[in-house]
mmCIF file of C-alpha atoms in Angstrom:
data_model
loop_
_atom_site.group_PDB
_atom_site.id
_atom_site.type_symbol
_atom_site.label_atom_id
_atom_site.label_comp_id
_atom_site.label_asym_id
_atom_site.label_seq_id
_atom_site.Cartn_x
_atom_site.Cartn_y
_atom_site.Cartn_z
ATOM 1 C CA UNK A 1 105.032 110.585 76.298
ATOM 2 C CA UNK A 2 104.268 108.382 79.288
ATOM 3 C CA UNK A 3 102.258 105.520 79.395
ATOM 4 C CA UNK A 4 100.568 104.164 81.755
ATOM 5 C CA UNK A 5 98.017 101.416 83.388
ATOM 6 C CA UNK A 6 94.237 102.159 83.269
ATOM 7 C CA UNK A 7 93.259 102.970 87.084
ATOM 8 C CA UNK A 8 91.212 99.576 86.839
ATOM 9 C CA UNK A 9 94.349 97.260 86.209
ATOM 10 C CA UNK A 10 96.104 99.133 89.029
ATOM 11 C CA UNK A 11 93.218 98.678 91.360
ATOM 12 C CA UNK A 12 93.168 95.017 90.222
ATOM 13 C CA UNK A 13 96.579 93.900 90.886
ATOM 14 C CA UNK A 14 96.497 95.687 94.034
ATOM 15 C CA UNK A 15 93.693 93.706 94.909
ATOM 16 C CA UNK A 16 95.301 90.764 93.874
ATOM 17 C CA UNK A 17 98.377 91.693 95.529
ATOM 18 C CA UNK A 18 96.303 92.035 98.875
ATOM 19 C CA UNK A 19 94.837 88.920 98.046
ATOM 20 C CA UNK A 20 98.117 86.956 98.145
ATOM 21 C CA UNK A 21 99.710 88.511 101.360
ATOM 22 C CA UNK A 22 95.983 87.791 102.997
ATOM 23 C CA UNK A 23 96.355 84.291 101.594
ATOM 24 C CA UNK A 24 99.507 83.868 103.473
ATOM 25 C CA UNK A 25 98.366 85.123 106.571
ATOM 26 C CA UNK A 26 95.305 83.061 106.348
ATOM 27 C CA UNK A 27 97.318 80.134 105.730
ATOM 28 C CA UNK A 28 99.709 80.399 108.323
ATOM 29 C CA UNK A 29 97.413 81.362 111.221
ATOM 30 C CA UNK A 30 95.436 77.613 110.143
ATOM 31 C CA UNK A 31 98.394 75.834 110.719
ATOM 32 C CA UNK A 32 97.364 77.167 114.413
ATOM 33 C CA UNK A 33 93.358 77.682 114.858
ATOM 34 C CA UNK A 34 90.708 76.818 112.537
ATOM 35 C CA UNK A 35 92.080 74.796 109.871
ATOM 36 C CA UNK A 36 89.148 73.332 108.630
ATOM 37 C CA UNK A 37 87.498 76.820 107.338
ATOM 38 C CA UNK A 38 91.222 79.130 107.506
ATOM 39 C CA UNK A 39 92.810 76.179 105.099
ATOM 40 C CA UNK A 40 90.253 76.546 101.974
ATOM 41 C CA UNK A 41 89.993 80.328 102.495
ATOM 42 C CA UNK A 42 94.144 80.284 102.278
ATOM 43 C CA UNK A 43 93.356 78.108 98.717
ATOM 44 C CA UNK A 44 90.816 79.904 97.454
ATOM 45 C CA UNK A 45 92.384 83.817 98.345
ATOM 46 C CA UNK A 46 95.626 82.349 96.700
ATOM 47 C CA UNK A 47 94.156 80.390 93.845
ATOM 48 C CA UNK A 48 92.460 83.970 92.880
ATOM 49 C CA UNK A 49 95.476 86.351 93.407
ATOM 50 C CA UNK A 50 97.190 84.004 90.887
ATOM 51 C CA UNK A 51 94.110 84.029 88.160
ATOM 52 C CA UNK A 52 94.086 87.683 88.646
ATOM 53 C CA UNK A 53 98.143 88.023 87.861
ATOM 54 C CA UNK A 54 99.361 88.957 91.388
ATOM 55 C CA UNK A 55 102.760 90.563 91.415
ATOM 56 C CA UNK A 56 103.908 88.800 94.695
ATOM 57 C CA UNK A 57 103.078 85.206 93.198
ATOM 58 C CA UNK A 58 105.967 83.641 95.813
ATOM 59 C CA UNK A 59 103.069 84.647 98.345
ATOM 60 C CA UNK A 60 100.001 83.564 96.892
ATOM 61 C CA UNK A 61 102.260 80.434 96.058
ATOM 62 C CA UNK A 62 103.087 79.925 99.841
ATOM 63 C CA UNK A 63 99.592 81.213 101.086
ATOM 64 C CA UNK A 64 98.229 78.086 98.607
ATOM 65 C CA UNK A 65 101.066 75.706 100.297
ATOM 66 C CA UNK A 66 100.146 76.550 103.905
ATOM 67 C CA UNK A 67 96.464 76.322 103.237
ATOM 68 C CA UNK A 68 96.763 72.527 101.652
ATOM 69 C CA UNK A 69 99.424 71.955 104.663
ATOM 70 C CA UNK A 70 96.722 73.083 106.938
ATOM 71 C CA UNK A 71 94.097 70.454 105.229
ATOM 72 C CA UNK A 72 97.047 67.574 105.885
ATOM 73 C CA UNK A 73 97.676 68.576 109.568
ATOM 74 C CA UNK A 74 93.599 68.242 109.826
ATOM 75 C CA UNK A 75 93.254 65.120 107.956
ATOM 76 C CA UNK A 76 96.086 63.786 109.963
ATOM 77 C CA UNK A 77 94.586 65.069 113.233
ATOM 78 C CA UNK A 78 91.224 63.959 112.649
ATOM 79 C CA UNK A 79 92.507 60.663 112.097
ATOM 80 C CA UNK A 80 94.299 60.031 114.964
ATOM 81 C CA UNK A 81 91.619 61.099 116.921
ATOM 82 C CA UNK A 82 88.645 59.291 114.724
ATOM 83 C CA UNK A 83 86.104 62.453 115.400
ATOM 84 C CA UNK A 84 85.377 64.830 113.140
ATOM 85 C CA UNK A 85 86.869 67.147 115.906
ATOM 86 C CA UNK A 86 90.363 67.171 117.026
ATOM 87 C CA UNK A 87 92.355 68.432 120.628
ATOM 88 C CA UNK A 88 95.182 68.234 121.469
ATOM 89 C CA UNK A 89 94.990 66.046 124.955
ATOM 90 C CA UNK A 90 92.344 64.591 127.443
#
């Protein structure tokens, strides 16, 4: 006798799985481009692979890490600057 997983919970943790390796991604293309909307999309994917009981948690963990890092680098950007805008010369 064999048991196992309903197709739903399979389908779920491979969407949370998904979730956290998109999280990731998200999170370290915002270090680059796009911070302000790439950072809380990197949070938010990785805050919901974790509620949903991701298997790769060390991604959805570093997809959350890159997208607060991304909300530093802006904060930190922003203020040298003092626009709500930042580049990086000129």
């Amino acid at each position: 006798m064999t048991l196992t997983a309903p197709a739903g919970r399979r389908t779920g943790t491979r969407d949370a799985d998904g979730m956290a390796v998109a999280s990731f991604i998200v999170g370290l293309l915002g270090l680059l481009v796009m911070n302000l909307f790439l950072g809380p999309l990197a949070v938010v994917l990785a805050s919901l692979a974790l509620w949903r009981g991701t298997a790769r948690k060390g991604r959805a963990v570093l997809g959350l890490s890159l997208g607060v890092a991304d909300l530093v680098v802006l904060a930190v950007l922003v203020g040298m600057d003092h626009t709500v805008s930042w580049s990086f010369g000129g």
